[in-house]
Amino acid sequence: MPAVSKGDGMRGLAVFISDIRNCKSKEAEIKRINKELANIRSKFKGDKALDGYSKKKYVCKLLFIFLLGHDIDFGHMEAVNLLSSNKYTEKQIGYLFISVLVNSNSELIRLINNAIKNDLSSRNPTFMGLALHCIANVGSREMAEAFAGEIPRVLVAGDTMDSVKQSAALCLLRLYRTSPDLVLTSEWTSRVVHLLNDQHLGVVTAATSLITTLAQKNPEEFKTSVSLAVSRLSRIVTSASTDLQDYTYYFVPAPWLSVKLLRLLQCYPPPEDPAVRGRLTECLETILNKAQEPPKSKKVQHSNAKNAVLFEAISLIIYHDSEPNLLVRACNQLGQFLQHRETNLRYLALESMCTLASSEFSHEAVKTHIETVINALKTERDVSVRQRAVDLLYAMCDRSNAQQIVAEMLNYLETADYSIREEIVLKVAILAEKYAVDYTWYVDTILNLIRIAGDYVSEEVWYRVIQIVINRDDVQGYAAKTVFEALQAPACHENLVKVGGYILGEFGNLIAGDPRSSPLIQFNLLHSKFHLCSVPTRALLLSAYIKFINLFPEIKPTIQDVLRSDSQLRNADVELQQRAVEYLRLSSIASNDILATVLEEMPPFPERESSILAKLKKKKGPGTVTDLEDTKKEKSASDVNGGTEPAPVSTAPLFLPVNVFEGLPPCTVRPRPISLLASLLPSTDYPLSEMESLAGLPICQSTPSPSADLLGLGAPAASSPVAPSTAGLLVDVFADASLSAAAGPTDTEDNFPSDVPTSSEGASGEPDPTVHDAEDFFHKFICKNNGVLFENQLLQIGLKCEFRQNLGRMFIFYGNKVSAQFQNFTPTLICSDELNGNLNLQSKPVEPTVDGGAQVQQVVNIECVQEFADVPVLNIQFRYGGTLQNFSVKLPITLNKFFQPTEMNAQEFFQRWKQLSSPNQEVQNIFKAKHPMDTEITKAKLIGFGPALLENVDPNPSNFVAAGIIQTKSRQVGCLLRLEPNVQAQMYRLTIRTSKEEVSQRLCDLLSEQF
């Protein structure tokens, strides 16, 4: 703590601090503090009034004691009294104490607010600055409610001092970050934007920070800031270091302001005005040119400031992705940093080049640095830089250099840090699959991957190699031969045993003609690994053995002896015991024809997105895993939708087949022994589809789930007889798995019937922007999350949703039901002005072209900011046969989706029920039953609505009570509901109590429609 000056005169404070520092033990310190607290308390309670100096001194002592970690429960009023002093030092200490010790719930907050208002209206710049600093330091919602309207007036007033404007802009920024709904920007937008032209660069710097944050939320309102920002940036970039002396940092003019202006410009697409765009390009070229100039100082501060501006300019060039010349120059500049002696520069260069590699204009320029990046991977000492080098190799990979990059990454994998091995394994697996011209190379690569880093090869990787081998006839024999040779090593990783067991069980017959890999040798080789493996792997090997009985009848007795052994039939693990018993029985009683049918070769898997890529996206975070092709697709989709900012990439591993029946022969579901049904429980660690095949049940239609589908290796589909009409081209992904596709869409969730609304509106040549209310169908989505949202003769829209607390994710599936292509396919989410502030929706653009019979997926990320009543509308436009089609439908994103169930006993429920007894907290509705009054259906609907259904709480057993909490970003709203059915009168009485009247009303309206 700084020494107290003699002029300040607080000698008592200096002595107290000195005593504390001289204490030899914790006990001595506490004793001295208690003594001082008693003295201060007696002074405050004494009859003699204290002067301002004494109050300041004692308040300072209390503040110091608090900073030492002791609680302070008095002195607040004296600190508030200091706020009314006309002396700066006394007022400063008062504000300091208030900022540190007073919370937003204090009873003194009204007095504090009055003192702050007096200082803000005093026009004394020193006092105004202290008040603004206090508001920003506290930053509570109460402060925002009190001053959110006053601070903008101070900011834009013509007679406000520059220093006060700076404080006001930063104070307003603080309040906006804590309570954005209370800071209304529309009234003073233009005047704040014009602060970018202010002569004082400190005001411009503070205003730029404020405008950048506001523009991220409301880009249209602050669009005029682009031209002003470019103009100001141009003046800074072209100025000499002597022109801005007060804001020149080690010969770099206004580096912090330059960085802020460049970040502001990243909130918008490239300027449409050619003059502004040309001026911005000139600025960026000037920054790149200055980077090539010799440094004006050898000090690190100069290079840091200069490079900060350069990297932010490169970020803007990458974000705009519209000037090929600038992109290539940026890439070359970053290439020079790759061998710089400064580690931070190498890291930043690699990170920026990862993004540049995804641009079609600079991808080739990035590839020229491949040798430097590979060398960095081998020689770099910092693990974080090596990780960025791996990311860059992954980003710059294409068909021309895939084998070289994969080989280098495999070599590095042997010595890589353990923290990044799993990520490297995923990237190698993705690149090997994506750029495999020869799939024998792909098989070799994955097996080599398992050999080098088997512990880090996740299930998704070996699932995927099996899927690809099964789907490609040309590689099956080679895969069987290769895994057979790999299994001969004395020490094999368990993942290799899994792959070997699966592939040899399916395709061991392709190499059985060679005496070196005869059936018995294959079996003995696999069985030699059996006792070294975990239970899930042993389960898979038992399945491979029963497959061998079908492939090689001559070794059937040998395999039966193994299945018959006590180690299998009396195994302590119930899964292994059950498999051994069932497989032994199956091989004993079934004829060869039945065995050939039940144990037939796996059919091809439906093509779908790689689950390995989904895992990498999930590991790295949204938007971090990109490549050139994906960027091109997103860019074209963004152009169609008019989007200017990429939405986050979904990380959810949800893969739904598009048309799994097309091109496959008809199948019939064969009956199987009831004991085999038990083996289909998801307790195994290998693809469910194999067990389905073992049981003789090829799947006619199924909806993959995260537990059954095992992230991308889902059950293969065989076809079901489908009428040759165009309507049969689309698979209803939400249909019951036990029904054929021809049976039409059904709903299996929540025990509710799902009437699919069909509409012929909008199929005509004229656009039809009206919303298809389908109210009856819309209300059925209130209590469920999956189903078909819309369907007509052209298009089917399906939904799959998940919600947790105030966040949600919705997967929208668009299916083309006709054989012709949809062009310019553009789904748009439309929210009312009121809904925009209460509900945040982010969506990733979809492909602008939807082929006939195809299905595309769109992911919508949802955040509930605060309670809302309206719902968003999904508008779909596309061209079909040269005619513009236009459909709109409500999205079932309702307030009850953000329920958090809450368990209560009877006492807690009715105690809380009585607390919510004021008239504005309760909403009641008495209505006629629209559906049969079935108890089980009512329970299912209440549970689907979101709250926890409380059993044995209401004295009347016929009544239903439930409790939950509506989770929003800004607050939590507790909710209690009571539903009283009257079967004789066929009536219901619904009562909902919450702490917010509008929440009670909205929930009551939604739930009343369900019964």
PDB file of C-alpha atoms in Angstrom, residues 465-603:
ATOM      1  CA  VAL A 465     -13.180 -48.544 -40.531  1.00  0.00           C
ATOM      2  CA  ILE A 466     -15.549 -51.507 -40.168  1.00  0.00           C
ATOM      3  CA  GLN A 467     -18.355 -49.529 -41.793  1.00  0.00           C
ATOM      4  CA  ILE A 468     -16.165 -48.605 -44.755  1.00  0.00           C
ATOM      5  CA  VAL A 469     -14.802 -52.139 -45.215  1.00  0.00           C
ATOM      6  CA  ILE A 470     -18.323 -53.589 -45.199  1.00  0.00           C
ATOM      7  CA  ASN A 471     -19.539 -50.996 -47.705  1.00  0.00           C
ATOM      8  CA  ARG A 472     -16.658 -51.554 -50.190  1.00  0.00           C
ATOM      9  CA  ASP A 473     -16.344 -54.981 -51.779  1.00  0.00           C
ATOM     10  CA  ASP A 474     -12.978 -54.160 -53.354  1.00  0.00           C
ATOM     11  CA  VAL A 475     -11.195 -53.809 -50.022  1.00  0.00           C
ATOM     12  CA  GLN A 476     -12.745 -56.629 -47.979  1.00  0.00           C
ATOM     13  CA  GLY A 477     -10.254 -59.322 -48.956  1.00  0.00           C
ATOM     14  CA  TYR A 478      -7.288 -57.016 -48.416  1.00  0.00           C
ATOM     15  CA  ALA A 479      -8.663 -55.924 -45.022  1.00  0.00           C
ATOM     16  CA  ALA A 480      -9.088 -59.543 -43.904  1.00  0.00           C
ATOM     17  CA  LYS A 481      -5.533 -60.421 -44.998  1.00  0.00           C
ATOM     18  CA  THR A 482      -4.054 -57.317 -43.346  1.00  0.00           C
ATOM     19  CA  VAL A 483      -5.758 -57.746 -39.974  1.00  0.00           C
ATOM     20  CA  PHE A 484      -4.868 -61.447 -39.978  1.00  0.00           C
ATOM     21  CA  GLU A 485      -1.201 -60.552 -40.395  1.00  0.00           C
ATOM     22  CA  ALA A 486      -1.441 -57.776 -37.783  1.00  0.00           C
ATOM     23  CA  LEU A 487      -2.983 -60.133 -35.222  1.00  0.00           C
ATOM     24  CA  GLN A 488       0.045 -62.417 -35.477  1.00  0.00           C
ATOM     25  CA  ALA A 489       2.143 -59.922 -33.536  1.00  0.00           C
ATOM     26  CA  PRO A 490       2.876 -61.129 -29.987  1.00  0.00           C
ATOM     27  CA  ALA A 491       1.317 -58.019 -28.421  1.00  0.00           C
ATOM     28  CA  CYS A 492      -1.780 -56.603 -30.086  1.00  0.00           C
ATOM     29  CA  HIS A 493      -3.840 -53.716 -28.825  1.00  0.00           C
ATOM     30  CA  GLU A 494      -7.375 -54.619 -27.856  1.00  0.00           C
ATOM     31  CA  ASN A 495      -8.833 -52.300 -30.496  1.00  0.00           C
ATOM     32  CA  LEU A 496      -6.966 -54.289 -33.150  1.00  0.00           C
ATOM     33  CA  VAL A 497      -8.495 -57.483 -31.730  1.00  0.00           C
ATOM     34  CA  LYS A 498     -11.953 -55.897 -32.048  1.00  0.00           C
ATOM     35  CA  VAL A 499     -11.358 -54.909 -35.670  1.00  0.00           C
ATOM     36  CA  GLY A 500      -9.824 -58.285 -36.442  1.00  0.00           C
ATOM     37  CA  GLY A 501     -12.672 -60.222 -34.819  1.00  0.00           C
ATOM     38  CA  TYR A 502     -15.298 -58.257 -36.707  1.00  0.00           C
ATOM     39  CA  ILE A 503     -13.619 -58.364 -40.130  1.00  0.00           C
ATOM     40  CA  LEU A 504     -12.536 -62.022 -39.956  1.00  0.00           C
ATOM     41  CA  GLY A 505     -15.999 -62.995 -38.728  1.00  0.00           C
ATOM     42  CA  GLU A 506     -17.479 -61.357 -41.820  1.00  0.00           C
ATOM     43  CA  PHE A 507     -14.818 -61.910 -44.491  1.00  0.00           C
ATOM     44  CA  GLY A 508     -12.488 -64.617 -43.163  1.00  0.00           C
ATOM     45  CA  ASN A 509     -13.694 -66.860 -45.979  1.00  0.00           C
ATOM     46  CA  LEU A 510     -11.962 -64.574 -48.515  1.00  0.00           C
ATOM     47  CA  ILE A 511      -8.524 -65.645 -47.233  1.00  0.00           C
ATOM     48  CA  ALA A 512      -9.352 -69.171 -46.093  1.00  0.00           C
ATOM     49  CA  GLY A 513      -8.003 -70.672 -49.350  1.00  0.00           C
ATOM     50  CA  ASP A 514      -4.433 -69.895 -48.283  1.00  0.00           C
ATOM     51  CA  PRO A 515      -3.078 -72.709 -46.056  1.00  0.00           C
ATOM     52  CA  ARG A 516      -1.342 -70.059 -43.943  1.00  0.00           C
ATOM     53  CA  SER A 517      -4.739 -68.555 -43.055  1.00  0.00           C
ATOM     54  CA  SER A 518      -6.958 -71.622 -42.969  1.00  0.00           C
ATOM     55  CA  PRO A 519     -10.185 -71.498 -40.935  1.00  0.00           C
ATOM     56  CA  LEU A 520      -8.686 -73.306 -37.976  1.00  0.00           C
ATOM     57  CA  ILE A 521      -5.638 -71.015 -37.953  1.00  0.00           C
ATOM     58  CA  GLN A 522      -7.895 -67.959 -38.042  1.00  0.00           C
ATOM     59  CA  PHE A 523      -9.946 -69.288 -35.146  1.00  0.00           C
ATOM     60  CA  ASN A 524      -6.909 -70.247 -33.066  1.00  0.00           C
ATOM     61  CA  LEU A 525      -5.357 -66.847 -33.720  1.00  0.00           C
ATOM     62  CA  LEU A 526      -8.437 -65.004 -32.490  1.00  0.00           C
ATOM     63  CA  HIS A 527      -8.957 -67.335 -29.545  1.00  0.00           C
ATOM     64  CA  SER A 528      -5.356 -66.845 -28.423  1.00  0.00           C
ATOM     65  CA  LYS A 529      -6.267 -63.215 -27.699  1.00  0.00           C
ATOM     66  CA  PHE A 530      -9.553 -64.055 -25.949  1.00  0.00           C
ATOM     67  CA  HIS A 531      -8.306 -64.328 -22.367  1.00  0.00           C
ATOM     68  CA  LEU A 532      -6.307 -61.087 -22.611  1.00  0.00           C
ATOM     69  CA  CYS A 533      -9.294 -58.930 -23.541  1.00  0.00           C
ATOM     70  CA  SER A 534     -12.023 -57.101 -21.636  1.00  0.00           C
ATOM     71  CA  VAL A 535     -15.597 -58.371 -21.409  1.00  0.00           C
ATOM     72  CA  PRO A 536     -16.992 -56.294 -24.317  1.00  0.00           C
ATOM     73  CA  THR A 537     -14.224 -57.544 -26.624  1.00  0.00           C
ATOM     74  CA  ARG A 538     -14.805 -61.130 -25.540  1.00  0.00           C
ATOM     75  CA  ALA A 539     -18.489 -60.667 -26.355  1.00  0.00           C
ATOM     76  CA  LEU A 540     -17.564 -59.527 -29.848  1.00  0.00           C
ATOM     77  CA  LEU A 541     -15.204 -62.522 -30.302  1.00  0.00           C
ATOM     78  CA  LEU A 542     -17.982 -64.933 -29.298  1.00  0.00           C
ATOM     79  CA  SER A 543     -20.093 -63.373 -32.038  1.00  0.00           C
ATOM     80  CA  ALA A 544     -17.202 -63.875 -34.469  1.00  0.00           C
ATOM     81  CA  TYR A 545     -17.028 -67.547 -33.428  1.00  0.00           C
ATOM     82  CA  ILE A 546     -20.688 -68.170 -34.252  1.00  0.00           C
ATOM     83  CA  LYS A 547     -20.095 -66.450 -37.589  1.00  0.00           C
ATOM     84  CA  PHE A 548     -17.188 -68.864 -38.185  1.00  0.00           C
ATOM     85  CA  ILE A 549     -19.584 -71.816 -37.732  1.00  0.00           C
ATOM     86  CA  ASN A 550     -21.573 -70.474 -40.679  1.00  0.00           C
ATOM     87  CA  LEU A 551     -18.484 -69.704 -42.796  1.00  0.00           C
ATOM     88  CA  PHE A 552     -16.465 -72.825 -41.944  1.00  0.00           C
ATOM     89  CA  PRO A 553     -18.644 -75.836 -41.002  1.00  0.00           C
ATOM     90  CA  GLU A 554     -15.500 -78.006 -40.757  1.00  0.00           C
ATOM     91  CA  ILE A 555     -14.373 -76.277 -37.528  1.00  0.00           C
ATOM     92  CA  LYS A 556     -17.841 -76.329 -35.950  1.00  0.00           C
ATOM     93  CA  PRO A 557     -16.913 -79.012 -33.336  1.00  0.00           C
ATOM     94  CA  THR A 558     -13.844 -77.050 -32.240  1.00  0.00           C
ATOM     95  CA  ILE A 559     -15.861 -73.878 -31.730  1.00  0.00           C
ATOM     96  CA  GLN A 560     -18.649 -75.756 -29.960  1.00  0.00           C
ATOM     97  CA  ASP A 561     -16.072 -77.194 -27.549  1.00  0.00           C
ATOM     98  CA  VAL A 562     -14.989 -73.668 -26.695  1.00  0.00           C
ATOM     99  CA  LEU A 563     -18.597 -72.506 -26.225  1.00  0.00           C
ATOM    100  CA  ARG A 564     -19.328 -75.619 -24.160  1.00  0.00           C
ATOM    101  CA  SER A 565     -16.385 -75.111 -21.774  1.00  0.00           C
ATOM    102  CA  ASP A 566     -17.056 -74.185 -18.164  1.00  0.00           C
ATOM    103  CA  SER A 567     -15.213 -70.902 -18.604  1.00  0.00           C
ATOM    104  CA  GLN A 568     -17.995 -69.843 -20.963  1.00  0.00           C
ATOM    105  CA  LEU A 569     -21.164 -71.589 -19.773  1.00  0.00           C
ATOM    106  CA  ARG A 570     -20.382 -70.694 -16.146  1.00  0.00           C
ATOM    107  CA  ASN A 571     -18.808 -67.337 -16.768  1.00  0.00           C
ATOM    108  CA  ALA A 572     -19.246 -64.815 -13.955  1.00  0.00           C
ATOM    109  CA  ASP A 573     -20.283 -62.179 -16.481  1.00  0.00           C
ATOM    110  CA  VAL A 574     -23.919 -62.667 -17.397  1.00  0.00           C
ATOM    111  CA  GLU A 575     -23.472 -61.221 -20.890  1.00  0.00           C
ATOM    112  CA  LEU A 576     -20.745 -63.706 -21.852  1.00  0.00           C
ATOM    113  CA  GLN A 577     -22.591 -66.598 -20.239  1.00  0.00           C
ATOM    114  CA  GLN A 578     -25.794 -65.776 -22.083  1.00  0.00           C
ATOM    115  CA  ARG A 579     -24.042 -65.460 -25.428  1.00  0.00           C
ATOM    116  CA  ALA A 580     -22.216 -68.755 -24.977  1.00  0.00           C
ATOM    117  CA  VAL A 581     -25.431 -70.579 -24.061  1.00  0.00           C
ATOM    118  CA  GLU A 582     -27.471 -69.087 -26.892  1.00  0.00           C
ATOM    119  CA  TYR A 583     -24.786 -69.439 -29.570  1.00  0.00           C
ATOM    120  CA  LEU A 584     -24.116 -73.060 -28.545  1.00  0.00           C
ATOM    121  CA  ARG A 585     -27.824 -73.851 -28.686  1.00  0.00           C
ATOM    122  CA  LEU A 586     -28.220 -72.073 -32.012  1.00  0.00           C
ATOM    123  CA  SER A 587     -25.343 -73.999 -33.575  1.00  0.00           C
ATOM    124  CA  SER A 588     -26.709 -77.301 -32.230  1.00  0.00           C
ATOM    125  CA  ILE A 589     -30.378 -77.194 -33.233  1.00  0.00           C
ATOM    126  CA  ALA A 590     -30.397 -75.003 -36.348  1.00  0.00           C
ATOM    127  CA  SER A 591     -29.983 -76.472 -39.817  1.00  0.00           C
ATOM    128  CA  ASN A 592     -27.347 -75.170 -42.200  1.00  0.00           C
ATOM    129  CA  ASP A 593     -29.957 -73.202 -44.127  1.00  0.00           C
ATOM    130  CA  ILE A 594     -31.206 -71.495 -40.982  1.00  0.00           C
ATOM    131  CA  LEU A 595     -27.653 -70.738 -39.870  1.00  0.00           C
ATOM    132  CA  ALA A 596     -26.867 -69.273 -43.279  1.00  0.00           C
ATOM    133  CA  THR A 597     -29.910 -67.039 -42.988  1.00  0.00           C
ATOM    134  CA  VAL A 598     -29.436 -65.952 -39.391  1.00  0.00           C
ATOM    135  CA  LEU A 599     -25.690 -65.455 -39.737  1.00  0.00           C
ATOM    136  CA  GLU A 600     -25.611 -64.015 -43.233  1.00  0.00           C
ATOM    137  CA  GLU A 601     -23.076 -61.381 -44.212  1.00  0.00           C
ATOM    138  CA  MET A 602     -23.759 -57.820 -43.052  1.00  0.00           C
ATOM    139  CA  PRO A 603     -25.461 -55.684 -45.719  1.00  0.00           C
TER     140      PRO A 603
END
